[in-house]
XYZ file of N, CA and C in Angstrom:
795
model
N 22.073 -8.441 10.055
C 21.609 -7.511 9.533
C 21.196 -7.942 8.512
N 19.500 -7.201 8.340
C 18.476 -7.345 7.828
C 18.913 -6.481 6.613
N 19.135 -6.508 5.022
C 19.191 -5.906 4.353
C 17.829 -6.517 3.029
N 17.388 -5.111 2.892
C 16.161 -4.908 2.398
C 17.059 -2.790 0.951
N 18.109 -3.127 0.996
C 18.167 -2.592 -0.542
C 17.889 -2.345 -1.506
N 18.435 -1.202 -1.911
C 17.611 -1.668 -3.906
C 16.776 -0.272 -3.557
N 16.437 0.146 -4.814
C 15.111 0.266 -5.651
C 13.972 -0.264 -5.488
N 13.214 -0.386 -5.134
C 11.585 -0.995 -5.284
C 10.708 -0.591 -5.375
N 9.565 -0.613 -6.598
C 8.929 0.256 -6.747
C 8.070 0.345 -5.846
N 6.931 1.572 -5.515
C 5.635 1.855 -5.435
C 4.301 2.153 -5.966
N 3.154 1.384 -5.480
C 2.276 1.511 -5.769
C 0.607 1.757 -5.422
N 0.594 3.507 -6.068
C -0.098 4.322 -5.070
C -1.513 4.109 -5.527
N -2.246 2.348 -5.858
C -3.436 2.436 -6.244
C -4.485 2.715 -4.878
N -4.466 3.363 -3.906
C -4.936 3.448 -2.917
C -5.159 4.424 -2.655
N -6.199 5.157 -2.811
C -6.104 7.171 -3.110
C -5.966 7.351 -1.539
N -6.950 6.541 -0.952
C -7.401 7.377 0.339
C -6.346 7.377 1.551
N -5.183 6.305 1.095
C -4.527 5.659 2.373
C -3.483 7.546 0.853
N -3.024 7.407 0.046
C -1.717 8.450 -0.167
C -2.224 9.930 0.204
N -4.146 10.047 0.435
C -4.640 11.538 0.658
C -3.642 11.731 2.078
N -4.469 10.331 2.840
C -3.748 10.570 4.490
C -2.129 10.750 4.252
N -1.780 9.569 3.962
C -0.377 9.995 4.146
C 0.429 11.439 2.765
N 0.044 11.634 2.064
C 0.961 13.273 1.556
C -0.042 14.269 0.920
N -1.900 14.280 2.116
C -1.935 15.544 1.402
C -1.375 16.499 1.933
N -1.189 16.985 3.255
C -1.152 17.970 3.476
C 0.618 18.378 2.899
N 0.252 17.291 3.291
C 2.821 17.866 2.639
C 2.220 18.000 1.595
N 1.561 17.496 0.713
C 1.909 18.149 -0.777
C 0.863 19.637 -0.261
N -0.055 19.981 -0.320
C -0.792 21.221 0.314
C 0.250 22.576 0.885
N 1.150 21.980 1.620
C 2.216 22.862 2.161
C 3.311 22.830 1.377
N 3.341 22.170 0.512
C 4.840 22.505 -0.336
C 4.570 23.171 -1.186
N 3.192 22.378 -1.976
C 2.733 23.493 -3.350
C 2.649 24.676 -2.681
N 2.244 25.337 -2.101
C 1.401 26.455 -1.213
C 2.829 27.406 -2.064
N 3.761 27.487 -1.234
C 5.658 27.409 -1.764
C 5.681 27.395 -2.449
N 5.602 26.690 -3.491
C 6.176 26.487 -5.039
C 5.709 27.094 -5.845
N 4.715 27.598 -5.712
C 3.453 28.776 -6.506
C 3.788 30.010 -6.038
N 4.320 29.907 -4.998
C 4.734 32.097 -4.558
C 6.021 32.295 -5.234
N 6.840 30.904 -5.372
C 8.069 30.842 -6.369
C 8.350 30.538 -7.712
N 6.914 30.247 -7.782
C 6.938 30.433 -9.397
C 6.153 31.250 -10.072
N 5.719 32.004 -9.193
C 4.743 32.920 -9.578
C 3.974 32.673 -11.533
N 3.132 31.456 -11.745
C 3.029 31.664 -12.992
C 1.850 32.931 -12.906
N 0.961 33.053 -14.714
C 0.605 33.744 -15.396
C -1.540 33.392 -14.264
N -1.773 34.646 -14.724
C -3.385 33.895 -15.050
C -4.114 34.055 -15.883
N -5.103 33.465 -15.796
C -5.569 32.565 -16.934
C -5.125 31.869 -18.005
N -4.184 30.960 -17.753
C -3.417 30.291 -18.421
C -3.661 29.066 -18.398
N -3.476 27.909 -19.583
C -4.047 26.474 -19.887
C -3.293 25.499 -19.184
N -3.544 24.908 -17.833
C -2.363 23.967 -16.972
C -2.321 23.065 -17.183
N -1.127 22.043 -17.430
C -1.327 20.825 -17.452
C -0.412 20.279 -15.743
N -0.400 19.247 -15.144
C -0.716 18.790 -14.114
C -0.483 17.325 -15.171
N 1.543 16.768 -13.993
C 1.284 15.702 -13.955
C 0.675 14.926 -13.339
N 1.031 14.021 -13.022
C 1.152 13.574 -11.120
C 0.318 13.823 -10.164
N -1.496 14.131 -10.933
C -2.178 14.800 -10.242
C -2.252 14.386 -9.052
N -1.860 12.505 -8.448
C -2.174 12.256 -7.246
C -3.574 12.629 -6.978
N -4.305 12.553 -5.911
C -5.300 12.944 -4.830
C -6.249 14.148 -5.324
N -5.258 15.066 -6.545
C -6.006 17.071 -5.972
C -5.716 17.684 -5.852
N -4.594 17.104 -4.833
C -3.859 18.842 -3.484
C -3.492 19.727 -4.645
N -2.372 19.368 -4.996
C -1.577 20.158 -5.850
C -2.678 21.040 -7.164
N -3.997 19.870 -7.285
C -4.943 20.534 -8.490
C -5.847 21.426 -7.113
N -6.036 21.288 -6.332
C -7.058 22.381 -5.228
C -6.169 23.044 -5.373
N -4.929 23.324 -5.285
C -3.742 24.874 -4.848
C -4.240 26.086 -6.506
N -4.128 25.300 -7.315
C -3.686 26.423 -8.519
C -5.048 26.383 -8.638
N -5.885 25.534 -8.249
C -7.793 25.863 -8.958
C -7.762 27.509 -7.816
N -7.781 27.406 -6.605
C -7.786 28.314 -5.820
C -6.831 29.212 -6.044
N -5.662 29.970 -6.324
C -4.749 30.682 -6.010
C -3.993 31.669 -7.577
N -4.303 30.165 -8.527
C -3.892 31.476 -9.972
C -4.848 31.426 -11.458
N -5.759 31.735 -10.352
C -6.367 31.967 -11.719
C -6.432 31.740 -12.616
N -6.520 29.482 -12.779
C -5.906 28.825 -14.546
C -7.648 29.221 -15.259
N -7.253 29.526 -16.564
C -8.397 29.215 -17.821
C -9.015 27.691 -17.735
N -8.381 26.869 -17.453
C -8.253 25.030 -17.436
C -6.692 24.621 -16.648
N -7.274 23.792 -16.203
C -5.995 22.357 -15.941
C -6.985 20.831 -16.275
N -5.629 20.185 -16.550
C -6.075 18.884 -17.070
C -5.290 18.852 -16.509
N -5.458 17.845 -15.443
C -5.165 16.832 -14.331
C -4.576 15.114 -14.702
N -3.377 14.958 -14.953
C -3.253 13.166 -15.310
C -2.235 12.684 -14.498
N -3.199 11.225 -14.248
C -2.302 10.512 -13.130
C -2.572 9.111 -13.903
N -0.889 8.522 -13.559
C -1.368 7.067 -14.374
C -2.416 5.945 -13.406
N -2.801 6.714 -12.464
C -3.574 5.432 -11.527
C -4.140 5.920 -11.190
N -5.784 5.187 -11.943
C -7.371 5.300 -11.610
C -7.713 5.977 -10.738
N -7.291 4.572 -9.712
C -7.858 5.278 -8.491
C -7.961 6.924 -7.415
N -6.714 7.424 -7.780
C -6.201 8.908 -7.655
C -7.595 9.635 -8.133
N -7.184 8.787 -9.886
C -8.545 10.678 -9.975
C -9.570 10.189 -10.429
N -10.202 9.371 -9.863
C -11.536 9.301 -9.566
C -11.354 10.115 -8.177
N -10.765 9.594 -6.929
C -10.803 10.051 -5.810
C -10.585 11.998 -6.143
N -9.496 12.124 -7.230
C -9.537 13.624 -7.192
C -10.464 14.240 -8.160
N -11.768 13.250 -9.162
C -12.221 14.174 -9.278
C -13.538 14.068 -7.869
N -13.818 13.341 -7.030
C -15.339 13.514 -6.504
C -14.491 14.615 -5.288
N -13.971 14.682 -5.201
C -12.836 16.068 -4.410
C -13.384 16.830 -4.334
N -12.909 17.615 -6.001
C -12.386 18.538 -7.126
C -13.613 18.163 -8.214
N -13.953 18.432 -8.583
C -15.485 18.637 -9.302
C -15.360 19.915 -9.600
N -15.164 20.445 -11.040
C -14.962 22.554 -11.528
C -15.311 21.485 -12.876
N -15.613 22.815 -13.986
C -15.610 23.384 -14.903
C -14.150 23.354 -15.338
N -13.447 24.065 -14.636
C -12.263 24.523 -15.599
C -11.092 23.310 -15.163
N -11.847 21.586 -14.568
C -10.709 21.277 -14.521
C -10.561 19.070 -14.989
N -9.755 19.410 -15.802
C -10.037 17.740 -16.498
C -9.284 16.968 -16.111
N -10.323 16.037 -15.199
C -8.819 14.927 -15.041
C -9.166 13.636 -16.102
N -6.943 13.190 -15.948
C -7.596 12.003 -16.986
C -6.104 11.222 -16.708
N -6.696 9.939 -16.896
C -5.561 9.111 -16.591
C -5.087 9.331 -17.800
N -3.283 9.827 -17.321
C -2.697 9.217 -18.005
C -1.252 9.000 -18.172
N -0.335 8.786 -18.952
C 1.294 8.584 -17.919
C 2.415 10.174 -19.031
N 2.141 10.463 -18.068
C 4.100 11.336 -18.626
C 4.634 11.414 -19.821
N 5.112 10.202 -19.800
C 6.142 9.866 -20.717
C 5.632 9.499 -22.440
N 3.262 9.445 -21.773
C 2.987 9.495 -23.855
C 1.733 10.735 -23.098
N 1.870 11.957 -23.400
C 0.959 12.910 -22.849
C 0.121 12.893 -24.549
N -1.655 12.547 -24.783
C -2.090 12.257 -25.636
C -2.792 13.833 -25.926
N -1.688 15.019 -26.155
C -2.453 16.114 -25.905
C -1.471 16.903 -27.441
N -2.238 17.470 -28.377
C -1.980 17.401 -29.632
C -0.243 18.896 -28.997
N 0.417 19.191 -29.622
C 1.372 20.221 -29.312
C 1.371 21.131 -29.357
N 2.151 21.886 -28.457
C 2.123 23.640 -28.109
C 0.232 24.195 -27.564
N 0.349 23.147 -26.271
C -1.200 22.783 -26.240
C -1.192 24.103 -24.519
N -0.365 23.848 -23.815
C -0.403 24.229 -22.493
C 0.530 25.970 -22.347
N 0.638 26.333 -21.235
C 0.419 28.007 -20.710
C 1.977 27.207 -19.602
N 2.063 26.018 -18.722
C 2.310 25.648 -17.906
C 1.424 24.958 -17.551
N 3.650 23.896 -17.104
C 3.225 22.441 -17.144
C 4.143 22.128 -15.711
N 3.302 21.013 -14.802
C 3.590 21.496 -13.415
C 3.538 19.817 -13.022
N 4.511 19.609 -12.115
C 4.134 18.436 -11.284
C 4.933 18.421 -10.289
N 3.531 17.866 -9.110
C 3.907 17.935 -8.073
C 5.156 16.364 -6.910
N 6.001 16.845 -6.750
C 6.119 15.045 -6.226
C 6.129 13.989 -6.758
N 6.930 13.772 -8.254
C 5.969 13.200 -8.768
C 7.503 12.889 -9.788
N 8.270 14.400 -10.271
C 9.465 13.994 -11.298
C 10.040 12.409 -11.344
N 10.107 12.109 -9.649
C 11.769 11.057 -10.003
C 10.798 9.847 -9.847
N 9.174 9.402 -9.515
C 8.525 8.040 -10.028
C 8.970 8.658 -11.043
N 8.790 8.743 -12.437
C 8.723 8.965 -14.016
C 10.107 7.702 -13.924
N 9.577 6.477 -14.233
C 11.448 5.936 -15.075
C 11.513 6.707 -16.410
N 11.136 7.131 -16.818
C 11.743 7.598 -18.127
C 12.073 8.943 -17.965
N 12.314 9.866 -17.307
C 12.383 11.045 -17.061
C 12.927 11.991 -18.069
N 13.714 11.249 -18.901
C 14.036 11.699 -20.687
C 12.492 12.159 -21.401
N 12.278 10.881 -21.217
C 11.024 11.390 -21.735
C 10.348 11.845 -21.742
N 10.112 11.618 -20.759
C 8.251 12.607 -19.633
C 8.781 14.435 -20.374
N 10.339 15.286 -20.349
C 10.695 15.868 -20.454
C 9.887 16.427 -21.947
N 10.718 14.663 -22.738
C 10.925 15.793 -24.342
C 8.615 16.316 -24.883
N 7.900 15.368 -23.689
C 6.355 14.813 -23.469
C 6.396 16.381 -23.949
N 6.752 17.162 -22.311
C 6.207 18.175 -22.128
C 6.648 19.657 -22.490
N 8.036 19.133 -22.948
C 8.457 20.195 -24.211
C 7.952 19.922 -25.290
N 6.920 19.394 -25.809
C 6.281 19.492 -27.075
C 4.586 19.922 -26.644
N 4.750 19.619 -25.599
C 2.496 20.280 -25.066
C 2.951 21.793 -24.946
N 3.989 22.432 -24.744
C 4.447 23.317 -23.645
C 4.768 24.572 -24.668
N 3.652 25.881 -25.046
C 3.596 26.477 -25.338
C 4.918 27.260 -25.804
N 5.347 27.932 -26.031
C 6.771 28.994 -27.370
C 6.302 29.739 -25.792
N 7.258 29.910 -25.144
C 7.479 30.373 -23.763
C 6.870 29.955 -22.468
N 6.205 28.432 -22.096
C 5.471 28.094 -21.840
C 6.526 27.640 -21.158
N 6.067 27.692 -19.184
C 7.049 27.661 -18.379
C 6.771 25.887 -17.953
N 7.382 24.977 -17.431
C 7.502 24.143 -16.941
C 8.500 24.107 -15.570
N 7.211 23.714 -14.202
C 8.424 23.295 -13.203
C 8.076 21.865 -13.037
N 8.529 21.821 -11.734
C 7.944 20.352 -10.807
C 9.212 20.445 -9.290
N 8.911 19.925 -8.363
C 9.211 19.720 -7.434
C 8.943 18.386 -6.565
N 10.384 18.336 -6.004
C 10.398 16.338 -5.281
C 10.484 17.213 -4.104
N 10.280 16.014 -2.758
C 10.668 15.356 -1.439
C 12.478 15.102 -2.261
N 12.886 15.538 -1.042
C 15.088 15.079 -0.922
C 14.973 14.906 -0.308
N 15.260 13.046 -1.639
C 15.406 12.013 -0.804
C 16.552 11.614 -0.987
N 17.629 12.127 -1.727
C 19.073 11.931 -1.123
C 19.691 12.400 -0.425
N 18.972 13.427 0.438
C 19.370 13.532 1.364
C 18.318 13.049 2.604
N 17.706 12.494 2.663
C 16.932 11.590 3.616
C 16.417 13.166 4.372
N 15.447 13.574 3.412
C 14.742 14.891 3.987
C 13.177 14.788 3.112
N 12.500 13.659 3.207
C 10.702 13.090 2.853
C 10.528 13.798 3.906
N 9.105 12.800 4.288
C 7.884 13.920 4.952
C 8.582 12.294 6.031
N 8.859 10.975 5.184
C 8.723 10.186 6.310
C 10.791 8.526 6.736
N 11.122 10.307 6.438
C 12.194 10.023 6.288
C 13.005 9.237 7.951
N 11.975 10.235 8.717
C 12.229 9.657 9.956
C 12.658 8.220 10.602
N 11.691 7.300 9.730
C 10.688 6.030 9.427
C 12.340 5.246 9.642
N 12.540 5.536 8.427
C 13.750 4.776 7.301
C 15.870 5.191 8.188
N 15.201 6.055 9.455
C 16.627 6.579 9.689
C 16.056 5.834 10.880
N 15.588 5.615 11.603
C 14.559 4.393 12.708
C 15.700 3.474 12.035
N 14.904 2.839 11.015
C 15.230 1.157 10.635
C 16.570 1.326 10.690
N 16.867 2.175 10.258
C 18.927 2.163 9.499
C 19.938 2.236 11.415
N 19.121 2.544 12.374
C 19.346 2.780 13.481
C 19.603 2.068 13.990
N 18.460 0.382 13.913
C 18.630 -0.512 14.537
C 19.053 -1.880 13.630
N 20.238 -1.418 12.495
C 20.618 -2.167 12.099
C 20.135 -2.582 10.576
N 18.832 -2.256 9.974
C 18.272 -2.263 9.226
C 18.142 -1.544 7.809
N 18.155 -2.313 7.017
C 18.438 -1.341 5.785
C 17.134 -1.670 4.959
N 17.168 0.037 4.360
C 15.943 0.473 3.941
C 15.752 0.249 2.098
N 14.877 0.239 1.267
C 14.967 0.026 0.063
C 15.010 2.082 -0.276
N 15.424 2.341 -1.320
C 15.853 3.388 -1.788
C 14.304 3.807 -2.927
N 13.984 4.634 -2.350
C 12.760 5.735 -2.928
C 12.971 5.550 -4.635
N 11.906 5.329 -5.519
C 12.278 5.223 -6.956
C 13.485 6.714 -7.419
N 14.151 6.670 -8.279
C 14.637 7.843 -7.900
C 15.162 8.817 -6.929
N 15.479 8.002 -5.909
C 16.508 9.512 -4.544
C 17.155 9.780 -5.085
N 18.532 8.841 -5.900
C 19.258 9.631 -6.046
C 19.534 10.741 -6.958
N 18.133 10.949 -7.831
C 18.352 11.840 -8.919
C 17.184 13.421 -8.261
N 16.932 13.745 -6.895
C 16.496 14.254 -6.036
C 17.034 15.553 -5.605
N 18.162 15.703 -5.901
C 18.757 16.475 -5.103
C 18.971 18.434 -6.835
N 19.258 19.797 -6.038
C 19.193 20.280 -6.712
C 20.079 19.875 -8.286
N 21.290 19.057 -8.494
C 21.971 19.126 -9.400
C 21.580 18.494 -10.289
N 21.108 17.497 -10.591
C 20.004 16.652 -11.007
C 18.624 16.920 -11.922
N 18.716 17.281 -11.720
C 16.564 18.963 -11.587
C 17.418 19.700 -11.896
N 18.542 20.238 -12.567
C 19.239 21.052 -13.229
C 19.350 20.530 -14.340
N 19.906 19.102 -14.341
C 20.774 18.779 -15.481
C 19.811 18.295 -16.386
N 19.387 17.376 -15.699
C 17.540 17.008 -16.608
C 17.241 18.049 -16.978
N 16.746 19.177 -16.820
C 15.867 19.979 -17.780
C 16.602 20.882 -18.878
N 18.379 21.040 -17.719
C 19.749 21.446 -19.604
C 19.395 20.444 -20.417
N 19.772 19.288 -19.674
C 19.363 18.346 -22.033
C 18.837 17.881 -22.203
N 17.257 18.745 -21.583
C 15.458 18.818 -23.012
C 16.468 19.644 -23.205
N 17.223 20.724 -22.971
C 17.214 22.011 -24.045
C 15.880 23.128 -23.799
N 15.413 23.297 -22.536
C 14.304 24.264 -21.892
C 15.866 25.704 -21.795
N 14.909 26.784 -21.853
C 15.693 27.410 -20.988
C 15.592 28.470 -20.269
N 16.335 29.614 -19.663
C 15.876 30.015 -18.306
C 15.403 28.336 -17.155
N 16.812 28.035 -16.628
C 16.282 26.250 -15.400
C 16.938 27.888 -14.003
N 16.280 27.264 -13.461
C 16.819 27.515 -12.258
C 15.617 26.439 -11.133
N 16.261 26.739 -9.724
C 16.577 25.102 -8.712
C 16.393 26.096 -8.046
N 15.538 25.553 -6.447
C 15.410 25.534 -4.860
C 15.251 25.435 -4.505
N 15.641 25.367 -2.710
C 14.582 24.446 -2.152
C 14.195 24.975 -0.930
N 13.275 24.362 -0.478
C 13.019 24.955 0.868
C 12.062 23.851 1.503
N 12.167 24.097 2.899
C 11.033 23.447 3.539
C 10.029 24.047 4.606
N 9.378 22.676 5.123
C 7.705 22.490 5.252
C 7.921 21.845 6.283
N 7.479 22.260 7.535
C 6.950 21.648 8.176
C 5.751 20.675 9.142
N 4.789 19.947 9.364
C 3.599 20.418 9.136
C 3.723 19.469 11.173
N 2.555 19.324 11.360
C 2.405 19.286 12.896
C 0.968 18.513 12.615
N 0.706 17.338 13.972
C 0.353 16.016 14.159
C -0.411 16.353 15.477
N -1.689 16.055 15.270
C -2.334 15.709 16.861
C -1.800 15.072 18.167
N -1.618 14.326 17.312
C -1.196 13.565 17.921
C 0.206 12.003 17.340
N 0.947 11.404 18.542
C 1.918 10.793 17.846
C 1.508 9.568 16.935
N 0.361 8.806 17.768
C -0.884 8.092 16.483
C -0.640 8.773 15.201
N -1.406 9.868 15.447
C -2.329 10.784 14.411
C -0.154 10.708 13.562
N 0.462 11.741 13.667
C 1.585 10.722 12.539
C 1.475 9.288 11.932
N 2.231 8.612 13.367
C 2.516 7.635 12.324
C 1.385 6.366 11.675
N 0.001 6.753 11.656
C -0.773 6.509 10.861
C -0.392 6.667 9.519
N -0.374 7.931 9.188
C -0.844 8.832 7.980
C 1.244 8.697 7.678
N 2.178 8.342 7.926
C 3.151 7.955 7.312
C 3.413 6.343 7.681
N 2.137 6.002 7.095
C 2.007 4.238 7.778
C 1.599 3.746 6.596
N 1.461 4.469 5.721
C 0.296 3.742 4.377
C 0.639 1.342 3.876
N -0.167 1.255 3.348
C 0.114 -0.311 3.525
C 0.437 0.024 1.914
N 0.190 0.570 1.221
C 1.587 0.522 0.003
C 2.949 0.464 0.169
N 3.130 1.787 0.982
C 5.028 2.050 1.759
C 5.796 0.489 1.975
N 6.789 1.166 1.300
C 8.120 -0.770 1.410
C 8.137 -0.177 2.511
N 8.424 0.996 3.449
C 9.088 0.530 4.687
C 7.653 -0.351 6.099
N 6.608 0.698 5.869
C 5.605 -0.202 6.438
C 5.145 -2.048 6.500
N 5.171 -2.042 4.809
C 5.866 -3.493 4.795
C 6.976 -4.249 5.628
N 7.917 -3.920 5.889
C 8.977 -4.045 6.519
C 8.654 -3.831 8.528
N 8.193 -3.003 8.347
C 7.649 -2.522 9.804
C 6.767 -3.322 10.383
N 5.928 -3.659 9.724
C 4.647 -4.980 9.809
C 5.633 -6.703 10.317
N 6.474 -6.563 9.503
C 7.642 -8.263 10.054
C 8.544 -7.723 11.098
N 8.232 -6.917 12.165
C 8.860 -6.686 12.913
C 8.870 -7.637 13.478
N 9.830 -7.873 15.294
C 9.053 -8.489 16.015
C 8.658 -7.566 17.000
N 7.234 -7.723 17.674
C 6.472 -6.855 18.547
C 7.696 -5.550 19.567
N 8.705 -6.438 20.131
C 9.654 -6.285 20.268
C 9.924 -4.701 19.668
N 10.500 -4.753 18.809
C 11.910 -4.452 17.562
C 10.678 -3.381 16.564
N 8.952 -3.078 17.224
C 8.320 -2.336 16.841
C 8.529 -1.246 17.286
N 8.484 -1.265 18.601
C 7.988 -0.787 20.209
C 9.632 0.450 19.983
N 11.137 -0.755 19.435
C 11.847 0.386 19.766
C 12.194 1.408 18.358
N 10.523 1.269 17.562
C 11.072 2.034 16.267
C 10.329 3.197 16.440
N 8.950 2.562 16.952
C 8.785 3.980 18.100
C 9.086 4.857 18.662
N 9.602 4.408 19.411
C 10.370 5.296 20.237
C 11.527 6.025 19.462
N 12.298 5.967 19.092
C 13.645 6.235 18.008
C 12.538 7.329 17.187
N 11.370 7.006 16.347
C 10.603 7.267 15.733
C 9.947 9.334 16.290
N 9.681 8.603 17.481
C 8.404 9.648 18.518
C 9.935 10.407 18.531
N 11.266 10.397 18.881
C 12.236 11.293 19.384
C 12.390 12.579 18.784
N 12.459 11.960 17.751
C 12.730 12.621 15.721
C 11.337 13.617 15.927
N 10.133 13.397 16.274
C 8.395 14.715 16.026
C 9.011 15.350 17.065
N 8.800 14.751 18.159
C 8.524 15.722 19.794
C 8.865 16.284 20.042
N 8.153 17.467 18.933
C 8.980 19.536 19.976
C 9.061 19.731 20.849
N 9.513 21.485 21.368
C 10.225 21.381 22.628
C 8.929 22.027 23.295
N 7.576 22.114 22.524
C 6.405 21.982 23.972
C 5.499 20.645 23.836
N 5.837 19.595 23.340
C 5.505 18.423 23.460
C 4.562 18.012 22.450
N 4.426 19.570 20.833
C 3.534 19.024 19.962
C 4.436 18.017 18.729
N 3.737 17.103 17.908
C 3.936 16.431 16.956
C 4.331 17.318 16.320
N 6.297 17.758 14.918
C 6.019 17.868 14.198
C 7.096 17.925 13.431
N 7.287 17.336 11.886
C 7.802 16.863 11.772
C 8.601 17.899 10.288
N 9.764 18.092 10.058
C 9.905 20.049 8.807
C 10.266 18.688 7.060
N 10.108 18.873 6.351
C 10.490 18.287 5.112
C 11.152 18.974 4.078
N 12.377 18.769 3.741
C 13.009 19.969 2.588
C 12.694 19.043 0.911
N 11.826 19.915 0.485
C 11.781 20.324 -1.618
C 12.680 20.560 -2.419
N 13.491 19.841 -3.298
C 13.534 20.584 -4.391
C 13.111 21.171 -5.996
N 12.728 22.359 -5.919
C 12.399 22.838 -6.663
C 13.495 23.403 -8.229
N 11.964 23.019 -9.354
C 12.500 23.325 -10.775
C 12.146 24.060 -11.191
N 12.751 25.051 -12.015
C 11.446 25.687 -12.848
C 12.567 25.748 -14.661
N 11.844 26.597 -15.983
C 12.726 26.302 -16.786
C 11.598 27.272 -18.118
N 12.110 27.301 -19.061
C 10.967 27.636 -19.431
C 10.878 27.239 -21.043
N 10.045 26.751 -22.411
C 9.988 26.512 -24.145
C 10.711 27.087 -24.499
N 10.787 26.446 -25.289
C 11.924 27.645 -26.208
C 10.714 28.829 -27.295
């Protein structure tokens, strides 16, 4: 058995590849998340880990914000987001969630889409969100349920596992459960903590489109797959295809997210 177990850091500096990889998933999950969140209109938003701006665009289109300050530590992601979503109500900034460059009590809503598990010091980040949120502000996030193997590309990891190849864990995968999210927010002393799970399913034009979108160059799984002999790669694609082929011949795949929301005291 080949062993690649253990957490591995993921570099998200290829913004275009990340948009192909996660853009449609983020938009679909973000719409469900916002329906549950029911944020106030004309609010000052802070987005943590905005990536290429998929969730930012949803907030702008559906929540009537006064302003969105959208942050991400990866400058290439911010550049793509600025290019795709130039708007005078959106301020994109390169910044870490663990050291937010904003005054105390600055925002009405603070949200993180598909990012909380990737923050190395989640306790510090939540304390920062608590600091910059106004009294009564909503702080919320959602992450893929990596712990249960329900992320968009989990079928690749499952296929590799069935072939006897261990795969590295996504950072923070073990803390992506509802119980973990509740614990993080309760320990940070937020009020009115609530959590829920939801599922989204994305359809693709064909299997090649699915495969290419879910094997970006920055993914550790992609590197493992690239190192396999051709016969093993063919075996893997057969296994993954069996998981994504719908009853009508369509290519689709479900993923599950866990969401959390709370209030600043």
